[in-house]
Tab-separated table of C-alpha atoms in Angstrom:
chain	number	residue	atom	x	y	z
A	1014	ASP	CA	0.000	0.000	0.000
A	1015	VAL	CA	1.060	3.516	-0.735
A	1016	LYS	CA	1.789	5.421	2.370
A	1017	VAL	CA	1.963	9.189	2.638
A	1018	THR	CA	3.032	10.454	6.018
A	1019	GLN	CA	3.031	13.968	7.359
A	1020	SER	CA	5.358	15.021	10.137
A	1021	SER	CA	2.737	16.354	12.524
A	1022	ARG	CA	-0.995	15.855	12.999
A	1023	TYR	CA	-1.372	19.078	14.990
A	1024	LEU	CA	0.822	22.155	15.061
A	1025	VAL	CA	0.443	25.452	16.880
A	1026	LYS	CA	2.620	28.389	15.845
A	1027	ARG	CA	2.761	32.098	16.474
A	1028	THR	CA	2.297	34.859	13.921
A	1029	GLY	CA	5.537	35.608	12.133
A	1030	GLU	CA	7.145	32.237	12.786
A	1031	LYS	CA	8.679	30.215	9.973
A	1032	VAL	CA	6.826	26.936	9.678
A	1033	PHE	CA	7.897	23.734	7.967
A	1034	LEU	CA	5.422	21.012	7.083
A	1035	GLU	CA	7.014	17.782	5.966
A	1036	CYS	CA	5.593	15.041	3.784
A	1037	VAL	CA	7.122	11.704	2.869
A	1038	GLN	CA	5.833	9.059	0.457
A	1039	ASP	CA	7.213	5.546	0.235
A	1040	MET	CA	6.139	4.409	-3.236
A	1041	ASP	CA	8.608	6.179	-5.518
A	1042	HIS	CA	5.932	8.500	-6.881
A	1043	GLU	CA	7.006	11.209	-9.290
A	1044	ASN	CA	4.428	13.811	-8.306
A	1045	MET	CA	3.690	15.397	-4.966
A	1046	PHE	CA	1.135	17.999	-3.998
A	1047	TRP	CA	0.243	20.324	-1.135
A	1048	TYR	CA	-3.373	21.336	-0.533
A	1049	ARG	CA	-5.128	23.275	2.135
A	1050	GLN	CA	-8.598	22.282	3.238
A	1051	ASP	CA	-10.991	24.786	4.764
A	1052	PRO	CA	-14.667	24.253	5.644
A	1053	GLY	CA	-16.894	25.251	2.768
A	1054	LEU	CA	-13.936	25.801	0.428
A	1055	GLY	CA	-12.916	22.234	-0.315
A	1056	LEU	CA	-9.339	21.378	-1.216
A	1057	ARG	CA	-7.256	24.048	-2.865
A	1058	LEU	CA	-3.909	23.346	-4.480
A	1059	ILE	CA	-1.002	25.357	-3.094
A	1060	TYR	CA	2.025	23.913	-4.912
A	1061	PHE	CA	2.987	20.720	-6.636
A	1062	SER	CA	6.143	19.066	-7.848
A	1063	TYR	CA	6.510	16.677	-10.781
A	1064	ASP	CA	10.191	15.939	-10.261
A	1065	VAL	CA	12.976	16.469	-7.762
A	1066	LYS	CA	13.854	20.148	-7.458
A	1067	MET	CA	10.944	21.067	-9.736
A	1068	LYS	CA	7.917	22.941	-8.488
A	1069	GLU	CA	4.846	24.570	-9.902
A	1070	LYS	CA	2.427	27.034	-8.355
A	1071	GLY	CA	-1.093	25.894	-7.731
A	1072	ASP	CA	-4.153	28.040	-7.230
A	1073	ILE	CA	-3.175	29.706	-3.943
A	1074	PRO	CA	0.651	29.908	-3.668
A	1075	GLU	CA	0.837	33.298	-1.987
A	1076	GLY	CA	2.550	33.137	1.397
A	1077	TYR	CA	3.952	29.659	0.796
A	1078	SER	CA	7.028	28.083	-0.711
A	1079	VAL	CA	8.069	24.463	-1.209
A	1080	SER	CA	11.173	22.347	-1.365
A	1081	ARG	CA	11.783	18.976	-2.925
A	1082	GLU	CA	15.388	17.885	-2.538
A	1083	LYS	CA	14.647	14.159	-2.583
A	1084	LYS	CA	12.043	12.275	-4.551
A	1085	GLU	CA	10.206	10.965	-1.503
A	1086	ARG	CA	10.067	14.212	0.467
A	1087	PHE	CA	8.124	17.407	-0.207
A	1088	SER	CA	8.144	20.276	2.257
A	1089	LEU	CA	5.753	23.176	2.548
A	1090	ILE	CA	7.190	26.343	4.061
A	1091	LEU	CA	5.348	29.263	5.549
A	1092	GLU	CA	7.984	31.976	5.601
A	1093	SER	CA	6.102	34.161	8.079
A	1094	ALA	CA	2.984	32.497	9.384
A	1095	SER	CA	-0.195	34.527	9.572
A	1096	THR	CA	-3.528	33.809	11.230
A	1097	ASN	CA	-5.238	33.377	7.852
A	1098	GLN	CA	-2.984	30.386	7.248
A	1099	THR	CA	-4.702	28.485	10.038
A	1100	SER	CA	-5.994	25.453	8.175
A	1101	MET	CA	-5.752	21.735	7.512
A	1102	TYR	CA	-2.845	20.971	5.198
A	1103	LEU	CA	-2.914	17.835	3.103
A	1104	CYS	CA	-0.053	16.300	1.191
A	1105	ALA	CA	-0.636	13.910	-1.710
A	1106	SER	CA	1.395	11.960	-4.218
A	1107	SER	CA	0.725	10.277	-7.552
A	1108	LEU	CA	2.735	7.916	-9.677
A	1109	PHE	CA	3.321	9.660	-12.991
A	1110	GLY	CA	0.955	12.581	-13.247
A	1111	GLY	CA	-1.323	11.272	-15.969
A	1112	SER	CA	-4.969	12.276	-15.969
A	1113	LYS	CA	-6.082	8.946	-14.538
A	1114	ASP	CA	-3.410	8.806	-11.860
A	1115	GLU	CA	-4.856	8.399	-8.396
A	1116	GLN	CA	-3.652	10.842	-5.803
A	1117	PHE	CA	-2.837	9.313	-2.430
A	1118	PHE	CA	-3.291	11.594	0.524
A	1119	GLY	CA	-1.657	11.806	3.902
A	1120	PRO	CA	-3.749	12.233	7.061
A	1121	GLY	CA	-3.233	15.982	7.183
A	1122	THR	CA	-1.641	18.514	9.526
A	1123	ARG	CA	-3.957	20.849	11.358
A	1124	LEU	CA	-2.050	24.094	11.740
A	1125	THR	CA	-3.181	26.816	14.096
A	1126	VAL	CA	-1.464	30.201	13.901
A	1127	LEU	CA	-2.023	32.380	16.965
B	1351	GLN	CA	-13.109	31.303	-9.946
B	1352	GLN	CA	-14.645	28.032	-8.954
B	1353	GLN	CA	-14.320	25.622	-11.833
B	1354	VAL	CA	-16.167	22.688	-10.266
B	1355	LYS	CA	-19.418	23.476	-8.488
B	1356	GLN	CA	-20.724	20.877	-6.050
B	1357	SER	CA	-24.068	20.586	-4.315
B	1358	PRO	CA	-25.495	20.133	-1.800
B	1359	GLN	CA	-23.082	21.269	0.879
B	1360	SER	CA	-24.552	18.753	3.307
B	1361	LEU	CA	-26.954	15.869	3.046
B	1362	ILE	CA	-28.818	13.670	5.502
B	1363	VAL	CA	-30.171	10.370	4.212
B	1364	GLN	CA	-31.908	7.532	5.989
B	1365	LYS	CA	-30.245	4.135	6.013
B	1366	GLY	CA	-31.210	2.277	2.875
B	1367	GLY	CA	-31.967	5.446	0.937
B	1368	ILE	CA	-30.265	6.905	-2.114
B	1369	SER	CA	-27.703	9.669	-1.686
B	1370	ILE	CA	-27.207	11.972	-4.666
B	1371	ILE	CA	-24.455	14.550	-5.006
B	1372	ASN	CA	-24.215	16.789	-8.054
B	1373	CYS	CA	-21.343	18.552	-9.723
B	1374	ALA	CA	-21.024	20.902	-12.670
B	1375	TYR	CA	-17.972	22.142	-14.481
B	1376	GLU	CA	-17.115	24.856	-16.957
B	1377	ASN	CA	-13.707	23.979	-18.335
B	1378	THR	CA	-14.053	21.723	-21.370
B	1379	ALA	CA	-10.353	20.816	-21.057
B	1380	PHE	CA	-11.138	18.598	-18.064
B	1381	ASP	CA	-10.544	15.015	-19.128
B	1382	TYR	CA	-11.173	12.804	-16.111
B	1383	PHE	CA	-13.648	13.036	-13.258
B	1384	PRO	CA	-12.826	11.267	-9.967
B	1385	TRP	CA	-14.722	11.287	-6.707
B	1386	TYR	CA	-12.869	11.243	-3.416
B	1387	GLN	CA	-14.234	10.141	-0.040
B	1388	GLN	CA	-12.913	11.522	3.215
B	1389	PHE	CA	-13.625	10.156	6.687
B	1390	PRO	CA	-13.029	12.329	9.768
B	1391	GLY	CA	-9.363	12.467	10.691
B	1392	LYS	CA	-8.251	10.923	7.389
B	1393	GLY	CA	-7.074	12.209	4.080
B	1394	PRO	CA	-9.338	11.853	1.025
B	1395	ALA	CA	-9.204	8.579	-0.868
B	1396	LEU	CA	-10.260	7.799	-4.410
B	1397	LEU	CA	-13.733	6.267	-4.519
B	1398	ILE	CA	-14.675	6.023	-8.179
B	1399	ALA	CA	-13.870	7.858	-11.410
B	1400	ILE	CA	-15.216	8.269	-14.940
B	1401	ARG	CA	-13.947	9.301	-18.366
B	1402	PRO	CA	-15.951	11.903	-20.299
B	1403	ASP	CA	-16.741	9.462	-23.129
B	1404	VAL	CA	-18.718	7.237	-20.754
B	1405	SER	CA	-22.192	8.137	-19.515
B	1406	GLU	CA	-22.285	5.911	-16.458
B	1407	LYS	CA	-19.937	3.910	-14.279
B	1408	LYS	CA	-20.997	1.624	-11.474
B	1409	GLU	CA	-18.926	0.061	-8.719
B	1410	GLY	CA	-20.974	-1.767	-6.158
B	1411	ARG	CA	-23.423	0.658	-4.573
B	1412	PHE	CA	-21.684	3.700	-6.083
B	1413	THR	CA	-22.591	5.038	-9.523
B	1414	ILE	CA	-21.364	8.051	-11.439
B	1415	SER	CA	-23.679	9.522	-14.064
B	1416	PHE	CA	-22.029	11.825	-16.586
B	1417	ASN	CA	-23.700	14.273	-18.969
B	1418	LYS	CA	-21.052	15.765	-21.228
B	1419	SER	CA	-23.353	18.141	-23.102
B	1420	ALA	CA	-24.647	19.630	-19.857
B	1421	LYS	CA	-21.184	19.530	-18.272
B	1422	GLN	CA	-22.618	17.842	-15.209
B	1423	PHE	CA	-21.890	14.672	-13.307
B	1424	SER	CA	-23.299	13.116	-10.189
B	1425	LEU	CA	-22.597	10.449	-7.604
B	1426	HIS	CA	-25.386	8.115	-6.550
B	1427	ILE	CA	-24.992	5.946	-3.457
B	1428	MET	CA	-27.605	3.213	-3.430
B	1429	ASP	CA	-28.747	1.552	-0.201
B	1430	SER	CA	-26.833	4.146	1.814
B	1431	GLN	CA	-25.278	2.853	5.033
B	1432	PRO	CA	-24.102	4.630	8.206
B	1433	GLY	CA	-20.560	3.650	7.218
B	1434	ASP	CA	-20.940	5.843	4.117
B	1435	SER	CA	-21.108	8.921	6.344
B	1436	ALA	CA	-18.195	11.002	5.123
B	1437	THR	CA	-17.335	14.057	3.090
B	1438	TYR	CA	-17.419	13.527	-0.669
B	1439	PHE	CA	-15.493	15.614	-3.156
B	1440	CYS	CA	-16.010	15.605	-6.884
B	1441	ALA	CA	-12.994	16.590	-8.912
B	1442	ALA	CA	-11.836	17.124	-12.452
B	1443	THR	CA	-8.430	16.571	-13.981
B	1444	THR	CA	-6.566	18.838	-16.345
B	1445	PHE	CA	-3.593	17.408	-18.185
B	1446	ASN	CA	-1.146	20.079	-19.266
B	1447	SER	CA	2.526	20.114	-20.228
B	1448	GLY	CA	3.176	16.585	-19.061
B	1449	TYR	CA	1.413	16.570	-15.724
B	1450	SER	CA	-2.107	16.636	-14.402
B	1451	THR	CA	-3.724	18.537	-11.577
B	1452	LEU	CA	-7.032	18.065	-9.814
B	1453	THR	CA	-9.632	20.750	-9.290
B	1454	PHE	CA	-11.938	19.843	-6.423
B	1455	GLY	CA	-15.480	20.804	-5.651
B	1456	LYS	CA	-16.161	22.255	-2.217
B	1457	GLY	CA	-17.364	18.961	-0.788
B	1458	THR	CA	-20.575	17.421	0.493
B	1459	MET	CA	-20.862	16.209	4.055
B	1460	LEU	CA	-23.077	13.109	4.009
B	1461	LEU	CA	-24.713	11.755	7.127
B	1462	VAL	CA	-26.575	8.467	6.875
B	1463	SER	CA	-28.874	8.062	9.839
B	1464	PRO	CA	-29.405	4.555	11.238
């Protein structure tokens, strides 16, 4: 089974802090994604990566950056956390990135910014 | 700009009843339409998916109906069970420049009462 793990289930940070969210997948998938999930807004794509050291902006990249130094690991970085970044963050991976490729999700990190 | 519109936002169905969730899209470049199911505390997981050249796909109690001319698709859950209580997301895939991304609807919270 594909497993996508996220470093923390719950995280509490203060405004202005630099925040790292880590995601690791164990199935040699090419593509990795970061979403945020907010009630009534569904899942919105922040950034994705289709290869090591490659990244593409999603629909809501403002205030975020990403890093992918190794194939299995994709990090989401909040350079200076703000209260409007309080959310559930979901990482996902897919094998090749074709239209029919299933995305496998991690359990999520609930981030609270005070 | 919301490219995939999903309704209703929430739904309560009696055990044994039929649950119906509707989605509509605008972008004719979408080329694959998956549904994801999310239980509390878990990440979404692929439930069922359909290609746009097929009008219906059935897997067990779950059926997708697809109307390409109307740009609408829906999920039907027959004989709904309490274990089906979850949040359901419709989605649509765009394949561009060698990789695909998912656009999600806002989600439907389904509660199946015993």
